[in-house]
Amino acid sequence: MSEIRVKAIKPLPEPLPEGEKVLWQDSPAWKPFSRRVFQLDKIALYFLVIVAWVATSAYLETREGIALLRSLAWSIPPALGVLGLLAIIAWLYARTTVYTITTRRVVIQSGLALPSAVNLPFRKVSSADMKTFTDETGDIELTMSGPRLLYSMLWPNVRLLRLKRPTPMLRALEQPHMVAEILGGALAADQPGDSVPAQDSEDLESGRRRAATS
């Protein structure tokens, strides 16, 4: 296991209160981030099917190779352009997104034109659940109590399409087990009497054990 990242890679919006310190800070891995947030792989498959259908139809209609080449010439560039644009946007979002775990809270900093920071104090975290994937990255989902959070403020670091009660997520973590261990320990240490609610410890531990694949 590599060393825990404790050196700040992006300053927090405000100085931490006395006695609070940063335990971990990092950005999501952009390739899995692009797949799970922007669905880049599914969109690429969609374009592949469309291009194949158009090219096949053109060839069957004329039985001429030139028709096949022409259909590919006008259908492939737009598809590549859209995919390239989405990949760039995904890369920019991943590079400008920073997750921070302190001894008292989780902070999500994200945004391109209008950067924002969402403060998630541990006292509002009712449960945390980790899911890992075949590429060895993982997501940690935080279920919050208290007032409803704005989906627009959390996106893209939120469970997709859960609009009624948006759920913050730490996405595309390169070392999800390590982050889960840090978060679980911080949650436990922040509880009165050094006892962590069963949901927090069980969810993170079950996530580590099952390493659910997708």
PDB file of C-alpha atoms in Angstrom:
ATOM      1  CA  MET A   1       0.000   0.000   0.000  1.00  0.00           C
ATOM      2  CA  SER A   2       1.341   3.417  -0.890  1.00  0.00           C
ATOM      3  CA  GLU A   3       1.726   6.173   1.648  1.00  0.00           C
ATOM      4  CA  ILE A   4      -1.367   8.042   2.730  1.00  0.00           C
ATOM      5  CA  ARG A   5      -1.646  11.377   0.960  1.00  0.00           C
ATOM      6  CA  VAL A   6      -1.632  14.118   3.577  1.00  0.00           C
ATOM      7  CA  LYS A   7       0.085  16.908   1.644  1.00  0.00           C
ATOM      8  CA  ALA A   8      -2.545  19.371   0.479  1.00  0.00           C
ATOM      9  CA  ILE A   9      -2.983  19.414  -3.299  1.00  0.00           C
ATOM     10  CA  LYS A  10      -5.550  22.206  -3.157  1.00  0.00           C
ATOM     11  CA  PRO A  11      -6.140  24.716  -0.355  1.00  0.00           C
ATOM     12  CA  LEU A  12      -9.450  24.440   1.464  1.00  0.00           C
ATOM     13  CA  PRO A  13     -11.873  27.381   1.071  1.00  0.00           C
ATOM     14  CA  GLU A  14     -11.378  28.392   4.712  1.00  0.00           C
ATOM     15  CA  PRO A  15      -8.747  27.646   7.352  1.00  0.00           C
ATOM     16  CA  LEU A  16      -9.607  24.658   9.513  1.00  0.00           C
ATOM     17  CA  PRO A  17     -10.570  25.274  13.137  1.00  0.00           C
ATOM     18  CA  GLU A  18      -7.887  24.780  15.735  1.00  0.00           C
ATOM     19  CA  GLY A  19      -7.296  21.096  16.421  1.00  0.00           C
ATOM     20  CA  GLU A  20      -8.724  19.906  13.087  1.00  0.00           C
ATOM     21  CA  LYS A  21      -6.314  18.533  10.503  1.00  0.00           C
ATOM     22  CA  VAL A  22      -6.341  17.047   7.018  1.00  0.00           C
ATOM     23  CA  LEU A  23      -6.085  13.243   6.972  1.00  0.00           C
ATOM     24  CA  TRP A  24      -6.301  12.653   3.223  1.00  0.00           C
ATOM     25  CA  GLN A  25      -6.763  14.605   0.020  1.00  0.00           C
ATOM     26  CA  ASP A  26      -6.839  13.543  -3.623  1.00  0.00           C
ATOM     27  CA  SER A  27      -8.628  13.853  -6.967  1.00  0.00           C
ATOM     28  CA  PRO A  28     -10.615  11.162  -8.828  1.00  0.00           C
ATOM     29  CA  ALA A  29      -8.961   9.065 -11.528  1.00  0.00           C
ATOM     30  CA  TRP A  30     -10.209  10.638 -14.746  1.00  0.00           C
ATOM     31  CA  LYS A  31     -10.746   7.533 -16.908  1.00  0.00           C
ATOM     32  CA  PRO A  32     -13.101   5.683 -14.527  1.00  0.00           C
ATOM     33  CA  PHE A  33     -14.589   9.076 -13.656  1.00  0.00           C
ATOM     34  CA  SER A  34     -15.442   9.612 -17.341  1.00  0.00           C
ATOM     35  CA  ARG A  35     -17.050   6.178 -17.585  1.00  0.00           C
ATOM     36  CA  ARG A  36     -19.138   6.327 -14.430  1.00  0.00           C
ATOM     37  CA  VAL A  37     -20.154   9.992 -14.518  1.00  0.00           C
ATOM     38  CA  PHE A  38     -20.267  10.827 -18.236  1.00  0.00           C
ATOM     39  CA  GLN A  39     -21.008   7.251 -19.409  1.00  0.00           C
ATOM     40  CA  LEU A  40     -18.297   7.652 -22.051  1.00  0.00           C
ATOM     41  CA  ASP A  41     -18.036   3.925 -22.789  1.00  0.00           C
ATOM     42  CA  LYS A  42     -21.793   3.571 -23.323  1.00  0.00           C
ATOM     43  CA  ILE A  43     -21.910   6.636 -25.568  1.00  0.00           C
ATOM     44  CA  ALA A  44     -18.977   5.267 -27.592  1.00  0.00           C
ATOM     45  CA  LEU A  45     -20.849   1.981 -28.028  1.00  0.00           C
ATOM     46  CA  TYR A  46     -23.953   3.896 -29.140  1.00  0.00           C
ATOM     47  CA  PHE A  47     -21.995   5.772 -31.809  1.00  0.00           C
ATOM     48  CA  LEU A  48     -20.343   2.542 -32.948  1.00  0.00           C
ATOM     49  CA  VAL A  49     -23.749   0.945 -33.509  1.00  0.00           C
ATOM     50  CA  ILE A  50     -25.038   4.020 -35.365  1.00  0.00           C
ATOM     51  CA  VAL A  51     -21.969   4.249 -37.622  1.00  0.00           C
ATOM     52  CA  ALA A  52     -22.132   0.526 -38.393  1.00  0.00           C
ATOM     53  CA  TRP A  53     -25.852   0.728 -39.178  1.00  0.00           C
ATOM     54  CA  VAL A  54     -25.435   3.756 -41.477  1.00  0.00           C
ATOM     55  CA  ALA A  55     -22.473   2.205 -43.299  1.00  0.00           C
ATOM     56  CA  THR A  56     -24.206  -1.143 -43.723  1.00  0.00           C
ATOM     57  CA  SER A  57     -27.390   0.495 -44.999  1.00  0.00           C
ATOM     58  CA  ALA A  58     -25.424   2.559 -47.528  1.00  0.00           C
ATOM     59  CA  TYR A  59     -23.614  -0.498 -48.835  1.00  0.00           C
ATOM     60  CA  LEU A  60     -26.713  -2.703 -49.057  1.00  0.00           C
ATOM     61  CA  GLU A  61     -28.563   0.021 -50.935  1.00  0.00           C
ATOM     62  CA  THR A  62     -25.925   0.511 -53.641  1.00  0.00           C
ATOM     63  CA  ARG A  63     -23.669  -2.542 -53.361  1.00  0.00           C
ATOM     64  CA  GLU A  64     -20.774  -0.173 -53.963  1.00  0.00           C
ATOM     65  CA  GLY A  65     -17.701   0.163 -51.788  1.00  0.00           C
ATOM     66  CA  ILE A  66     -17.531   3.893 -52.440  1.00  0.00           C
ATOM     67  CA  ALA A  67     -20.914   4.364 -50.770  1.00  0.00           C
ATOM     68  CA  LEU A  68     -19.616   2.533 -47.715  1.00  0.00           C
ATOM     69  CA  LEU A  69     -16.538   4.754 -47.560  1.00  0.00           C
ATOM     70  CA  ARG A  70     -18.591   7.924 -47.979  1.00  0.00           C
ATOM     71  CA  SER A  71     -20.942   6.988 -45.162  1.00  0.00           C
ATOM     72  CA  LEU A  72     -17.980   6.296 -42.883  1.00  0.00           C
ATOM     73  CA  ALA A  73     -16.339   9.569 -43.911  1.00  0.00           C
ATOM     74  CA  TRP A  74     -19.298  11.695 -42.814  1.00  0.00           C
ATOM     75  CA  SER A  75     -20.422   9.661 -39.787  1.00  0.00           C
ATOM     76  CA  ILE A  76     -17.141   8.906 -37.985  1.00  0.00           C
ATOM     77  CA  PRO A  77     -15.737  12.468 -37.542  1.00  0.00           C
ATOM     78  CA  PRO A  78     -18.819  13.849 -35.708  1.00  0.00           C
ATOM     79  CA  ALA A  79     -18.860  10.803 -33.425  1.00  0.00           C
ATOM     80  CA  LEU A  80     -15.181  11.212 -32.607  1.00  0.00           C
ATOM     81  CA  GLY A  81     -15.731  14.928 -32.048  1.00  0.00           C
ATOM     82  CA  VAL A  82     -18.484  14.341 -29.494  1.00  0.00           C
ATOM     83  CA  LEU A  83     -16.493  11.640 -27.702  1.00  0.00           C
ATOM     84  CA  GLY A  84     -13.402  13.822 -27.664  1.00  0.00           C
ATOM     85  CA  LEU A  85     -15.325  16.765 -26.234  1.00  0.00           C
ATOM     86  CA  LEU A  86     -16.852  14.597 -23.500  1.00  0.00           C
ATOM     87  CA  ALA A  87     -13.436  13.143 -22.674  1.00  0.00           C
ATOM     88  CA  ILE A  88     -11.958  16.638 -22.316  1.00  0.00           C
ATOM     89  CA  ILE A  89     -14.823  17.767 -20.078  1.00  0.00           C
ATOM     90  CA  ALA A  90     -14.460  14.630 -17.952  1.00  0.00           C
ATOM     91  CA  TRP A  91     -10.712  15.189 -17.640  1.00  0.00           C
ATOM     92  CA  LEU A  92     -11.206  18.819 -16.630  1.00  0.00           C
ATOM     93  CA  TYR A  93     -13.819  17.926 -14.017  1.00  0.00           C
ATOM     94  CA  ALA A  94     -11.637  15.157 -12.607  1.00  0.00           C
ATOM     95  CA  ARG A  95      -8.605  17.443 -12.407  1.00  0.00           C
ATOM     96  CA  THR A  96     -10.534  20.281 -10.749  1.00  0.00           C
ATOM     97  CA  THR A  97     -12.323  17.999  -8.273  1.00  0.00           C
ATOM     98  CA  VAL A  98     -10.617  17.485  -4.927  1.00  0.00           C
ATOM     99  CA  TYR A  99     -11.854  15.318  -2.063  1.00  0.00           C
ATOM    100  CA  THR A 100     -10.608  16.085   1.442  1.00  0.00           C
ATOM    101  CA  ILE A 101     -11.108  14.110   4.647  1.00  0.00           C
ATOM    102  CA  THR A 102     -10.282  15.886   7.882  1.00  0.00           C
ATOM    103  CA  THR A 103     -10.740  14.824  11.478  1.00  0.00           C
ATOM    104  CA  ARG A 104     -14.188  16.450  11.456  1.00  0.00           C
ATOM    105  CA  ARG A 105     -15.609  16.477   7.924  1.00  0.00           C
ATOM    106  CA  VAL A 106     -15.495  15.595   4.248  1.00  0.00           C
ATOM    107  CA  VAL A 107     -15.040  18.478   1.809  1.00  0.00           C
ATOM    108  CA  ILE A 108     -15.828  18.172  -1.905  1.00  0.00           C
ATOM    109  CA  GLN A 109     -14.348  20.914  -4.095  1.00  0.00           C
ATOM    110  CA  SER A 110     -15.444  20.860  -7.719  1.00  0.00           C
ATOM    111  CA  GLY A 111     -16.513  22.966 -10.675  1.00  0.00           C
ATOM    112  CA  LEU A 112     -15.115  24.504 -13.852  1.00  0.00           C
ATOM    113  CA  ALA A 113     -16.599  27.942 -14.490  1.00  0.00           C
ATOM    114  CA  LEU A 114     -18.049  28.261 -10.971  1.00  0.00           C
ATOM    115  CA  PRO A 115     -15.963  26.234  -8.494  1.00  0.00           C
ATOM    116  CA  SER A 116     -17.741  25.354  -5.272  1.00  0.00           C
ATOM    117  CA  ALA A 117     -16.959  23.566  -2.033  1.00  0.00           C
ATOM    118  CA  VAL A 118     -19.440  21.353  -0.196  1.00  0.00           C
ATOM    119  CA  ASN A 119     -18.819  20.818   3.500  1.00  0.00           C
ATOM    120  CA  LEU A 120     -20.091  17.487   4.904  1.00  0.00           C
ATOM    121  CA  PRO A 121     -19.574  17.355   8.687  1.00  0.00           C
ATOM    122  CA  PHE A 122     -19.281  13.903  10.219  1.00  0.00           C
ATOM    123  CA  ARG A 123     -22.193  14.592  12.583  1.00  0.00           C
ATOM    124  CA  LYS A 124     -24.460  14.686   9.502  1.00  0.00           C
ATOM    125  CA  VAL A 125     -23.113  11.455   7.967  1.00  0.00           C
ATOM    126  CA  SER A 126     -25.598   8.715   8.840  1.00  0.00           C
ATOM    127  CA  SER A 127     -23.943   5.980   6.743  1.00  0.00           C
ATOM    128  CA  ALA A 128     -21.089   5.415   4.309  1.00  0.00           C
ATOM    129  CA  ASP A 129     -20.819   2.610   1.777  1.00  0.00           C
ATOM    130  CA  MET A 130     -17.969   1.655  -0.520  1.00  0.00           C
ATOM    131  CA  LYS A 131     -18.181  -0.088  -3.886  1.00  0.00           C
ATOM    132  CA  THR A 132     -15.154  -1.251  -5.847  1.00  0.00           C
ATOM    133  CA  PHE A 133     -14.888  -2.060  -9.547  1.00  0.00           C
ATOM    134  CA  THR A 134     -12.913  -4.356 -11.794  1.00  0.00           C
ATOM    135  CA  ASP A 135     -10.416  -1.574 -12.576  1.00  0.00           C
ATOM    136  CA  GLU A 136      -9.527  -1.514  -8.839  1.00  0.00           C
ATOM    137  CA  THR A 137     -10.970   1.961  -8.326  1.00  0.00           C
ATOM    138  CA  GLY A 138     -13.949   2.579  -6.093  1.00  0.00           C
ATOM    139  CA  ASP A 139     -16.695   4.966  -5.010  1.00  0.00           C
ATOM    140  CA  ILE A 140     -17.769   5.884  -1.491  1.00  0.00           C
ATOM    141  CA  GLU A 141     -21.377   6.971  -1.067  1.00  0.00           C
ATOM    142  CA  LEU A 142     -22.307   9.166   1.897  1.00  0.00           C
ATOM    143  CA  THR A 143     -25.875   9.166   3.174  1.00  0.00           C
ATOM    144  CA  MET A 144     -26.546  12.446   4.936  1.00  0.00           C
ATOM    145  CA  SER A 145     -29.061  13.444   7.578  1.00  0.00           C
ATOM    146  CA  GLY A 146     -30.445  16.925   7.983  1.00  0.00           C
ATOM    147  CA  PRO A 147     -31.584  19.332   5.257  1.00  0.00           C
ATOM    148  CA  ARG A 148     -31.650  18.168   1.650  1.00  0.00           C
ATOM    149  CA  LEU A 149     -28.531  18.984  -0.342  1.00  0.00           C
ATOM    150  CA  LEU A 150     -28.783  20.539  -3.800  1.00  0.00           C
ATOM    151  CA  TYR A 151     -28.147  18.098  -6.650  1.00  0.00           C
ATOM    152  CA  SER A 152     -26.724  20.885  -8.808  1.00  0.00           C
ATOM    153  CA  MET A 153     -24.206  21.820  -6.127  1.00  0.00           C
ATOM    154  CA  LEU A 154     -22.996  18.230  -5.707  1.00  0.00           C
ATOM    155  CA  TRP A 155     -22.871  17.164  -9.376  1.00  0.00           C
ATOM    156  CA  PRO A 156     -20.880  15.327 -10.647  1.00  0.00           C
ATOM    157  CA  ASN A 157     -19.947  14.018  -7.197  1.00  0.00           C
ATOM    158  CA  VAL A 158     -23.390  12.626  -6.524  1.00  0.00           C
ATOM    159  CA  ARG A 159     -25.316   9.430  -7.124  1.00  0.00           C
ATOM    160  CA  LEU A 160     -26.797   9.804 -10.597  1.00  0.00           C
ATOM    161  CA  LEU A 161     -30.538  10.470 -10.976  1.00  0.00           C
ATOM    162  CA  ARG A 162     -31.250  10.464  -7.241  1.00  0.00           C
ATOM    163  CA  LEU A 163     -32.904  13.877  -7.296  1.00  0.00           C
ATOM    164  CA  LYS A 164     -35.291  13.678  -4.352  1.00  0.00           C
ATOM    165  CA  ARG A 165     -32.555  13.050  -1.800  1.00  0.00           C
ATOM    166  CA  PRO A 166     -29.155  13.628  -3.455  1.00  0.00           C
ATOM    167  CA  THR A 167     -26.352  11.461  -2.101  1.00  0.00           C
ATOM    168  CA  PRO A 168     -22.787  12.817  -2.156  1.00  0.00           C
ATOM    169  CA  MET A 169     -20.112  10.481  -3.522  1.00  0.00           C
ATOM    170  CA  LEU A 170     -16.346  10.294  -3.566  1.00  0.00           C
ATOM    171  CA  ARG A 171     -15.891   8.953  -7.085  1.00  0.00           C
ATOM    172  CA  ALA A 172     -13.210   7.004  -8.947  1.00  0.00           C
ATOM    173  CA  LEU A 173     -10.869   6.643  -5.970  1.00  0.00           C
ATOM    174  CA  GLU A 174      -7.576   5.012  -6.926  1.00  0.00           C
ATOM    175  CA  GLN A 175      -7.128   3.502  -3.442  1.00  0.00           C
ATOM    176  CA  PRO A 176     -10.680   2.988  -2.194  1.00  0.00           C
ATOM    177  CA  HIS A 177      -9.804   0.561   0.610  1.00  0.00           C
ATOM    178  CA  MET A 178      -7.280   2.959   2.087  1.00  0.00           C
ATOM    179  CA  VAL A 179      -9.729   5.875   1.851  1.00  0.00           C
ATOM    180  CA  ALA A 180     -12.478   3.768   3.458  1.00  0.00           C
ATOM    181  CA  GLU A 181     -10.130   2.911   6.313  1.00  0.00           C
ATOM    182  CA  ILE A 182      -9.224   6.564   6.846  1.00  0.00           C
ATOM    183  CA  LEU A 183     -12.857   7.680   6.682  1.00  0.00           C
ATOM    184  CA  GLY A 184     -14.064   4.891   8.959  1.00  0.00           C
ATOM    185  CA  GLY A 185     -11.416   5.718  11.542  1.00  0.00           C
ATOM    186  CA  ALA A 186     -12.195   9.426  11.394  1.00  0.00           C
ATOM    187  CA  LEU A 187     -15.935   8.797  11.762  1.00  0.00           C
ATOM    188  CA  ALA A 188     -15.316   6.520  14.747  1.00  0.00           C
ATOM    189  CA  ALA A 189     -12.983   8.996  16.417  1.00  0.00           C
ATOM    190  CA  ASP A 190     -15.493  11.826  15.977  1.00  0.00           C
ATOM    191  CA  GLN A 191     -18.326  10.016  17.743  1.00  0.00           C
ATOM    192  CA  PRO A 192     -19.059  10.751  21.412  1.00  0.00           C
ATOM    193  CA  GLY A 193     -17.424   8.135  23.577  1.00  0.00           C
ATOM    194  CA  ASP A 194     -15.325   6.931  20.602  1.00  0.00           C
ATOM    195  CA  SER A 195     -18.204   4.781  19.364  1.00  0.00           C
ATOM    196  CA  VAL A 196     -19.211   4.844  15.727  1.00  0.00           C
ATOM    197  CA  PRO A 197     -22.817   4.196  14.625  1.00  0.00           C
ATOM    198  CA  ALA A 198     -23.216   0.633  13.374  1.00  0.00           C
ATOM    199  CA  GLN A 199     -24.172   1.791   9.892  1.00  0.00           C
ATOM    200  CA  ASP A 200     -20.922   3.653   9.350  1.00  0.00           C
ATOM    201  CA  SER A 201     -18.542   0.900  10.386  1.00  0.00           C
ATOM    202  CA  GLU A 202     -20.583  -1.964   8.947  1.00  0.00           C
ATOM    203  CA  ASP A 203     -21.179  -0.335   5.575  1.00  0.00           C
ATOM    204  CA  LEU A 204     -17.528   0.519   5.035  1.00  0.00           C
ATOM    205  CA  GLU A 205     -16.348  -2.859   6.303  1.00  0.00           C
ATOM    206  CA  SER A 206     -18.870  -4.763   4.180  1.00  0.00           C
ATOM    207  CA  GLY A 207     -17.782  -2.714   1.208  1.00  0.00           C
ATOM    208  CA  ARG A 208     -14.177  -3.714   1.835  1.00  0.00           C
ATOM    209  CA  ARG A 209     -15.105  -7.383   2.164  1.00  0.00           C
ATOM    210  CA  ARG A 210     -17.374  -7.798  -0.785  1.00  0.00           C
ATOM    211  CA  ALA A 211     -15.482  -5.551  -3.235  1.00  0.00           C
ATOM    212  CA  ALA A 212     -18.556  -5.535  -5.412  1.00  0.00           C
ATOM    213  CA  THR A 213     -17.700  -5.489  -9.091  1.00  0.00           C
ATOM    214  CA  SER A 214     -19.546  -3.754 -11.885  1.00  0.00           C
TER     215      SER A 214
END
